[in-house]
Coordinates of C-alpha atoms and ligand atoms in Angstrom, one line a residue:
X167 CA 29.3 -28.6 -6.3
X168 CA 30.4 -25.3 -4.7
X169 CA 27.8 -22.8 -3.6
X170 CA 28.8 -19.5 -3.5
X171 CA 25.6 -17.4 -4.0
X172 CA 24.6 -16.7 -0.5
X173 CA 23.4 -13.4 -0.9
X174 CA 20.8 -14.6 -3.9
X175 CA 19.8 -17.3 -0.8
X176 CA 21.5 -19.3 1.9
X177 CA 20.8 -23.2 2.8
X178 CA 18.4 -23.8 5.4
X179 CA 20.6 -24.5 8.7
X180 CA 19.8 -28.0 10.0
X181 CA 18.6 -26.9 13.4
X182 CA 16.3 -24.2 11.9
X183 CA 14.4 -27.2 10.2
X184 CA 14.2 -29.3 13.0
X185 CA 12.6 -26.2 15.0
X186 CA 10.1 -26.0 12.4
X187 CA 9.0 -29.7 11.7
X188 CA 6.6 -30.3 14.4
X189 CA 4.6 -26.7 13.5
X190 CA 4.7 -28.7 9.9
X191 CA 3.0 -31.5 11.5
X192 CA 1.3 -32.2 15.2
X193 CA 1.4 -28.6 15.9
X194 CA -1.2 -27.3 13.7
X195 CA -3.3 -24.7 15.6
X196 CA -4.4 -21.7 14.7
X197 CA -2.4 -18.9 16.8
X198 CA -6.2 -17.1 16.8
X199 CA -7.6 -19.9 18.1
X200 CA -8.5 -19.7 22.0
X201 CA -7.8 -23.9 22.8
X202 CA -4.3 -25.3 23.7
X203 CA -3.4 -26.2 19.7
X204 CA -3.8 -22.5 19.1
X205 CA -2.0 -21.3 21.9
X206 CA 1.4 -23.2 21.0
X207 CA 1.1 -21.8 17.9
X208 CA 0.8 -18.4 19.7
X209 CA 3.4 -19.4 22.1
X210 CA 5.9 -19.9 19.0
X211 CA 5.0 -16.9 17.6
X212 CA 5.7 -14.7 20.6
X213 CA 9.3 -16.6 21.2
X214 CA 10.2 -16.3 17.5
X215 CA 9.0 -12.0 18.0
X216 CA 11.6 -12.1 20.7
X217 CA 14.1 -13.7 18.7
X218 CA 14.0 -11.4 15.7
X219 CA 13.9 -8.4 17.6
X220 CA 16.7 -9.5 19.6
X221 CA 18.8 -9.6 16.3
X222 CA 18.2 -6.0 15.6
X223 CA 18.2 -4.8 19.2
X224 CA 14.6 -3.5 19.1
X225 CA 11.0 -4.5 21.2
X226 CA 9.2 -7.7 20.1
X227 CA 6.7 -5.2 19.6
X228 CA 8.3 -3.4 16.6
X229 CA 8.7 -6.7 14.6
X230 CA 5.5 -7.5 11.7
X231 CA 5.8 -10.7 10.0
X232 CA 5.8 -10.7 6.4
X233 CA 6.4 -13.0 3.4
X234 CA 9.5 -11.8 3.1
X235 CA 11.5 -8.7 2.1
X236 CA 10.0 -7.9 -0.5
X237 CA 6.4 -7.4 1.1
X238 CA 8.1 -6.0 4.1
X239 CA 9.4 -3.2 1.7
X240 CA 6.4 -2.4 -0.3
X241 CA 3.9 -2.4 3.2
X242 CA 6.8 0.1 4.7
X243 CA 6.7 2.5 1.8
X244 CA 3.2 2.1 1.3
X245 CA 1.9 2.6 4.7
X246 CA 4.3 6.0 5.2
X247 CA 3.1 7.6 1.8
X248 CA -0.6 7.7 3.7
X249 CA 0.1 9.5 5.8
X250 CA 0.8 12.4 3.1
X251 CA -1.4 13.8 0.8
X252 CA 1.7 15.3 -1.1
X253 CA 5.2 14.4 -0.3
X254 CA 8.4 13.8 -2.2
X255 CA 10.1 10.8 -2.5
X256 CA 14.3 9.7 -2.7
X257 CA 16.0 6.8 -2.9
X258 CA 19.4 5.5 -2.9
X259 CA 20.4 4.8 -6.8
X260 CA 21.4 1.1 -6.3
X261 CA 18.4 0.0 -4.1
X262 CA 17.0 -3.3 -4.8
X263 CA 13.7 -3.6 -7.0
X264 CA 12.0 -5.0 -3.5
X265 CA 12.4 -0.9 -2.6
X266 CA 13.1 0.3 -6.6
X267 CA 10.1 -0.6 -8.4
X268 CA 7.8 0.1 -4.9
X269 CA 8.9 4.1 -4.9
X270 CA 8.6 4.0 -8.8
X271 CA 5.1 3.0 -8.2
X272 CA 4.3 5.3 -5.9
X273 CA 5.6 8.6 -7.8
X274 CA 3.6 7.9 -10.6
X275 CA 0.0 6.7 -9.1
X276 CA 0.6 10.0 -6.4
X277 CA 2.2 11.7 -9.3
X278 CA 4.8 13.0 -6.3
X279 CA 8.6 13.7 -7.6
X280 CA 11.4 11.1 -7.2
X281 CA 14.9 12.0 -6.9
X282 CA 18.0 9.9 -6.3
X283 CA 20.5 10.5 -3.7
X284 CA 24.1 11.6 -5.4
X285 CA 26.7 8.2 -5.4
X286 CA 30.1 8.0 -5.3
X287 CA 32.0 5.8 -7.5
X288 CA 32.8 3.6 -4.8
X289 CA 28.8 3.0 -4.4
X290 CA 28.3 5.2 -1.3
X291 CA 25.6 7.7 -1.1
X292 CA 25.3 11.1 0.3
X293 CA 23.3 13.2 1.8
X294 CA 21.2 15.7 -0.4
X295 CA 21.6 19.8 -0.6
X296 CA 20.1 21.0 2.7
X297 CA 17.5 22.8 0.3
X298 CA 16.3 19.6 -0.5
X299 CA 15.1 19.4 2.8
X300 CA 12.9 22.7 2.8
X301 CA 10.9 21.7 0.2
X302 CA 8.2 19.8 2.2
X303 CA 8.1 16.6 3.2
X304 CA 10.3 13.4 2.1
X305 CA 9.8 9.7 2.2
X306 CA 13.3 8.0 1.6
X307 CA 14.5 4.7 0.9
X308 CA 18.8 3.9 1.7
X309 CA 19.7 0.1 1.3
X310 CA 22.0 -0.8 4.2
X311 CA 24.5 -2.6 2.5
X312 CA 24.0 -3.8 -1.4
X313 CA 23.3 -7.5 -2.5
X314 CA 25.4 -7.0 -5.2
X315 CA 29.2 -5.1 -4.1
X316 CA 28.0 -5.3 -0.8
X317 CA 28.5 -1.5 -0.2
X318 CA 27.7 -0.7 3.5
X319 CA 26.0 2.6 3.5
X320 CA 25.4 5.0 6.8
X321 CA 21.6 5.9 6.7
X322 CA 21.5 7.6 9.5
X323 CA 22.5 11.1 9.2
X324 CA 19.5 10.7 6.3
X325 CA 17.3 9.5 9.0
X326 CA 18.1 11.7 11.8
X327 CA 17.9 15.0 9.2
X328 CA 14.3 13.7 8.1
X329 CA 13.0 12.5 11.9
X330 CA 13.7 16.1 12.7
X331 CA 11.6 18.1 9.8
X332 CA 8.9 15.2 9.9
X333 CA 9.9 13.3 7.3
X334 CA 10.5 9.4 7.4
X335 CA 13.3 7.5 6.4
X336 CA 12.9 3.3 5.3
X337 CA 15.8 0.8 5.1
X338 CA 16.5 -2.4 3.4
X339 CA 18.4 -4.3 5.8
X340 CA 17.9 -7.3 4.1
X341 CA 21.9 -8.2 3.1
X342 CA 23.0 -6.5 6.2
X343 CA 21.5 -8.5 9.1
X344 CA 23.0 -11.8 10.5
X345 CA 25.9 -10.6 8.2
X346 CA 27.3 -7.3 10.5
X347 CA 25.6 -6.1 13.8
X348 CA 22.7 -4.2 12.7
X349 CA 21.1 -2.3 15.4
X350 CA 17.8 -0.6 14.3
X351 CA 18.0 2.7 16.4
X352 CA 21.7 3.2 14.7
X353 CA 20.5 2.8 11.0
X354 CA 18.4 6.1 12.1
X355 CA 15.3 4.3 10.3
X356 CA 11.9 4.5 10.8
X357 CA 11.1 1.1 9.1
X358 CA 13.2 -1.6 8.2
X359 CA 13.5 -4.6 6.4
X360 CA 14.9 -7.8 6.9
X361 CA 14.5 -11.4 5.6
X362 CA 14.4 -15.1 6.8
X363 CA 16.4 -16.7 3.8
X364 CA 19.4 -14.8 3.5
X365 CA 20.3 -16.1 7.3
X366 CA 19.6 -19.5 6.7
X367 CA 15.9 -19.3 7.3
X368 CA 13.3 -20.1 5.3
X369 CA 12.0 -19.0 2.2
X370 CA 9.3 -16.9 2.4
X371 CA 9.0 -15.2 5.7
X372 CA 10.4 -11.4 6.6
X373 CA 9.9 -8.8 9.0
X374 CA 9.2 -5.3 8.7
X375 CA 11.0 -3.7 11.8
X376 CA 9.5 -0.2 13.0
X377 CA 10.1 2.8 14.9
X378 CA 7.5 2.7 18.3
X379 CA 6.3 5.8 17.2
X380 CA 5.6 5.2 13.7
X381 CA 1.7 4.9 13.3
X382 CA 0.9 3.5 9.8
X383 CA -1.7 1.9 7.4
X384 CA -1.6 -1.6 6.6
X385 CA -1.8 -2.6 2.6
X386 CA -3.9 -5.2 3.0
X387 CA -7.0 -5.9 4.9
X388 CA -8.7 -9.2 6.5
X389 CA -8.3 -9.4 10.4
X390 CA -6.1 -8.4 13.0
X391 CA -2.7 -10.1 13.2
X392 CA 0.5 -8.3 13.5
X393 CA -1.1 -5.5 14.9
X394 CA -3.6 -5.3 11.6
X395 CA -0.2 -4.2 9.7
X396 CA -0.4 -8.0 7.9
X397 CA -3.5 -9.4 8.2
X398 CA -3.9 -13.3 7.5
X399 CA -3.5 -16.4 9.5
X400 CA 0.5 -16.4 10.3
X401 CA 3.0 -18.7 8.4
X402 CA 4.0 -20.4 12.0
X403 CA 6.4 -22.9 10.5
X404 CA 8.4 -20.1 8.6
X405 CA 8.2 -17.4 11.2
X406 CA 9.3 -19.9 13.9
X407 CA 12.2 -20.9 11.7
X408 CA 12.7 -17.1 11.1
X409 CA 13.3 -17.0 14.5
X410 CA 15.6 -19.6 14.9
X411 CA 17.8 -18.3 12.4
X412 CA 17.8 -15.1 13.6
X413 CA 19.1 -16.6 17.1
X414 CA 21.6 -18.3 15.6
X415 CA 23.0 -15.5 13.1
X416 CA 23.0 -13.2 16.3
X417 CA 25.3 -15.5 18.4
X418 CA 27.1 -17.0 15.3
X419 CA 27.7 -13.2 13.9
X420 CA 31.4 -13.5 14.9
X421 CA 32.3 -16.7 13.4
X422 CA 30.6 -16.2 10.7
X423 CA 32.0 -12.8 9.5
X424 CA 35.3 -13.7 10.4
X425 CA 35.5 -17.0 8.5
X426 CA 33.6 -14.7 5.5
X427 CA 36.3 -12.2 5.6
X428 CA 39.1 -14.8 5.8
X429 CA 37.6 -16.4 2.7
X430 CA 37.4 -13.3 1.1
X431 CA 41.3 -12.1 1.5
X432 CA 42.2 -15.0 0.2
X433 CA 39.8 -14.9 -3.1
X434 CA 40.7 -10.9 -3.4
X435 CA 44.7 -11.9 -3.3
X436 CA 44.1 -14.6 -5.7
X437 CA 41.9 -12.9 -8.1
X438 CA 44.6 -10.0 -7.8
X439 CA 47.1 -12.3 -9.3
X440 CA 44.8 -12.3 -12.3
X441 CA 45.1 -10.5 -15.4
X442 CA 41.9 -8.5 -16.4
X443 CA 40.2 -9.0 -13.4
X444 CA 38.6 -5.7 -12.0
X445 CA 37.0 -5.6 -8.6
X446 CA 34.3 -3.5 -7.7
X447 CA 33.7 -1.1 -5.0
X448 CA 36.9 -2.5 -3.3
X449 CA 38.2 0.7 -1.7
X450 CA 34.7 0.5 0.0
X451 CA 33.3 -0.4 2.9
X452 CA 32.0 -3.9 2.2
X453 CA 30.0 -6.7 3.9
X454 CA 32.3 -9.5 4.9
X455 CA 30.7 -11.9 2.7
X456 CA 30.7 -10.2 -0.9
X457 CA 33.0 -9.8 -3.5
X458 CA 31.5 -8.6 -7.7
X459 CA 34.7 -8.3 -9.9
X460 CA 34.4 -8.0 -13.5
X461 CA 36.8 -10.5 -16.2
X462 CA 37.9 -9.4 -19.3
X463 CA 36.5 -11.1 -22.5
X464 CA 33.9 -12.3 -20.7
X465 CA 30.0 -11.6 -20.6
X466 CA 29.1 -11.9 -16.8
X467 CA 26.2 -14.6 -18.1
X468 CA 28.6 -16.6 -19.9
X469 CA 30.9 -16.6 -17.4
X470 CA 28.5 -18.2 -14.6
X471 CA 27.5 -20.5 -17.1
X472 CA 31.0 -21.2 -17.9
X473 CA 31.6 -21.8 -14.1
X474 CA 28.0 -23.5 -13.3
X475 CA 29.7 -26.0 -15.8
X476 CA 32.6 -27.2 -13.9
X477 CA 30.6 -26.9 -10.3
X478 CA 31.0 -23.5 -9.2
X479 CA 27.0 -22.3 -8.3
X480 CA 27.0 -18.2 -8.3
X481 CA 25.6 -14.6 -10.1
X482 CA 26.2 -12.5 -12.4
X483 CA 24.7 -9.7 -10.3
X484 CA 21.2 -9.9 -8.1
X485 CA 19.4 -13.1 -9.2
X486 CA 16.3 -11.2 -9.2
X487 CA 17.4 -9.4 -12.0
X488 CA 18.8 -12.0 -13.9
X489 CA 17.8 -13.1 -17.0
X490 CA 18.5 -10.3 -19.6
X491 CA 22.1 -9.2 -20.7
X492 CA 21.5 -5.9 -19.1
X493 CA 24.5 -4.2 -17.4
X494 CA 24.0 -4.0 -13.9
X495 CA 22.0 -1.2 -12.9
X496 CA 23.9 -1.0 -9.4
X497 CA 27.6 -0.6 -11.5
X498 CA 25.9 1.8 -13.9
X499 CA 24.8 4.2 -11.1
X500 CA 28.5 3.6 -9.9
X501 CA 29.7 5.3 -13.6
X502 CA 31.2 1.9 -14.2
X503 CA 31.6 1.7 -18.1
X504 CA 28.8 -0.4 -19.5
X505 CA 31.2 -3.4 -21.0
X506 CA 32.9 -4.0 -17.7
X507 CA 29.2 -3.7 -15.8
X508 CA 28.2 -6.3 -18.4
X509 CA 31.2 -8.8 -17.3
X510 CA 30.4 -8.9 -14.1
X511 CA 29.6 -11.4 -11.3
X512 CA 29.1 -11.9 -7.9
X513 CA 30.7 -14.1 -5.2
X514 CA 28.7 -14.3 -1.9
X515 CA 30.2 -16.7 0.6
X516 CA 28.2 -18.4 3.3
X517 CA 29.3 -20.7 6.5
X518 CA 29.8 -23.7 4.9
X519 CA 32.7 -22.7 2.3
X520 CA 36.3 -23.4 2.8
X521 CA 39.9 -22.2 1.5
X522 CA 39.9 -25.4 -0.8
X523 CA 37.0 -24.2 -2.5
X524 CA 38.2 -21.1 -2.8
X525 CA 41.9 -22.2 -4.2
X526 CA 39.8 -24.5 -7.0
X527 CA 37.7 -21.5 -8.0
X528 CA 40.7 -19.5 -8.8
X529 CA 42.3 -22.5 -10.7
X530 CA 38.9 -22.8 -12.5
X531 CA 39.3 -18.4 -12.9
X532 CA 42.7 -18.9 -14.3
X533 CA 41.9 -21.7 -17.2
X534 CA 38.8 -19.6 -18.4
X535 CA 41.3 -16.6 -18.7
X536 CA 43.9 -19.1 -20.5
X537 CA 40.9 -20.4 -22.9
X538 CA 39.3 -16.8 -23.4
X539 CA 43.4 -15.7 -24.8
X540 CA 43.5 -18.6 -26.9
X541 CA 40.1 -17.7 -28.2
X542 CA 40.7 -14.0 -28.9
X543 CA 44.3 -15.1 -30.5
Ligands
PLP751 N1 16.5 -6.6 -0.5 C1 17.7 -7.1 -0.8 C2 18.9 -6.2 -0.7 C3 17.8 -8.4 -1.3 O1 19.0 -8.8 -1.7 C4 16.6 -9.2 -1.5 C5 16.7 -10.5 -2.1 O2 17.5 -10.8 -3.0 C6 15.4 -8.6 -1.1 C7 15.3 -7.3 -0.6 C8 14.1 -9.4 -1.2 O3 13.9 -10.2 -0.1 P1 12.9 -11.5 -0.3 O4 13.5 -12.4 -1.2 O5 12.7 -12.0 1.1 O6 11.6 -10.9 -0.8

């Protein structure tokens, strides 16, 4: 089997679940409790803190653990819209539903507007009109780089325009980190998300990362960890393997990208050599690890079925989203026509691929293309 669906999820690394067995087992304290059990917990805690923040170049303090992105992203953009008793809201047009659906919510129980920030075809956004900004208030939302072209987007002319009229600016990082250096002060965000998983982590476990000086309401209520942001008895065997993986992404970031972007050139020259294949968002900056091309004559479903079938594991655009023969949203807002947006999947490469896999995906490529010709002939 060949895996190469990294940005849907990523293996747990071996030495992220060896840090977390023993707070599985012997180490089963309470990090509120005052007696030595609940103090390792604690003590695990506070090193893993250290760890995340270290990845994003912020304060231990700044990091609140969550279940994941997903919570991270809803608790950022519901904490900032308290704050307002009328505000406006903008997004990016190709943010994931963890940030999506949260700001959809939110216009309609506030009944503020939502606008989208304009795209280019190469899935880039821009800044909006400086009217825009004189209308009163804005919360925004600008993905860092896409889980599905892995677009890399500049938020920070976006956050530094808002930080100056008041407004506040939240970013998913969640594809970015471990993957490119990410350094919170230069995404110019206020809050930001990242997530355990997609950096060989565990499932289930996030942070939200924020600004010193950002003062917010929590979404839930029940006691006082992480800083009463995210109250609950911490997931200790998660957030230590969090932070283990976040270690390891941070001093592995080289390697990693490098080996990504290798693997990459060679799938891009291969699939080049392809008839009907169109690649997406290619003259774009792109994450190392991500390529979505669309194949003629083929439905991007059928495709990764086609492919699951002769051992090749990956999307046909984010996995959340999968399940319906919808074009993909992202492509869409790209002005992608909706027939090739249909066709399309999603390579994400991870650590543990190599060239060979690489070479017997395009071979596997090339006989679907010969089978789909003799089909249509
Ligand atoms: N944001 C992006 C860009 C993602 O790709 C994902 C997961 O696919 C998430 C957020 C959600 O993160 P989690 O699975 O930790 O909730």
């Amino acid at each position: 089997m060949v895996y190469l669906d990294h940005n849907a999820t990523t293996p747990l690394d071996a030495r992220v679940l060896e840090a977390m067995l023993p707070y599985l087992g012997r180490f089963y304290g309470n990090p509120s409790a005052l007696h030595r059990l609940g103090r390792l917990s604690r003590g695990a805690i506070d090193r893993a803190r250290e760890q995340v923040a270290a990845l994003v170049a912020v304060r231990p303090e700044q990091v609140i653990f969550t279940s994941g992105g997903t919570e991270a992203s809803n608790l950022a953009l519901w904490g900032l819209s308290q704050k307002f008793s009328s505000a406006r809201l903008v997004s990016g047009q190709t943010e994931h539903p963890s940030v999506a659906e949260p700001v959809a919510a939110l216009a309609k129980i506030k009944g503020w507007s939502l606008d989208y920030l304009p795209i280019s075809s190469g899935g880039v956004h821009a800044l909006p009109s400086d009217e825009y900004f004189s209308k009163g208030p804005v919360i925004a939302a600008l993905m860092k780089a896409n889980n599905e072209t892995g677009v890399l987007e500049d938020p920070r002319p976006l956050g530094e325009r808002l930080r100056a009229l008041g407004g506040f600016l939240h970013v998913d990082a969640v594809q970015a980190a471990g993957k490119i250096p990410l350094d919170f002060a230069s995404t110019g965000a206020h809050t930001l998300t990242i997530s355990a998983h997609k950096i060989r982590g565990p499932k289930g476990v996030g942070a939200l990362i924020l600004d010193p000086e950002v003062r917010m309401s929590p979404m839930t209520w029940g006691g006082g960890q992480e800083r009463g942001l995210r109250p609950g008895t911490e997931n200790v065997a998660g957030i230590v393997g969090f932070g283990i993986a976040a270690e390891l992404a941070k001093k592995e970031l080289e390697t990693r990208a490098a080996q990504a972007l290798s693997l990459r050139y060679q799938l891009e020259q291969g699939l080049s050599e392809l008839s009907g294949v169109t690649l997406h968002a290619a003259e774009s900056p792109r994450l190392p690890n991500t390529i979505q091309f669309s194949f003629e004559g083929w439905d991007g479903e059928a495709l990764v079925m086609a492919l699951d079938r002769e051992g090749f594991q990956l999307s046909s655009g984010s996995a959340c989203a999968s399940g319906g023969n919808e074009p993909s949203p992202v492509l869409m807002a790209m002005g992608v026509p909706a027939d090739l947006a249909r066709g399309a999947i999603r390579v994400s490469l991870g650590v543990e691929n190599e060239a060979h896999e690489i070479d017997a995906f395009l071979k596997t490529l090339k006989g679907l293309s010969r089978a789909s010709h003799e089909r249509q002939e």
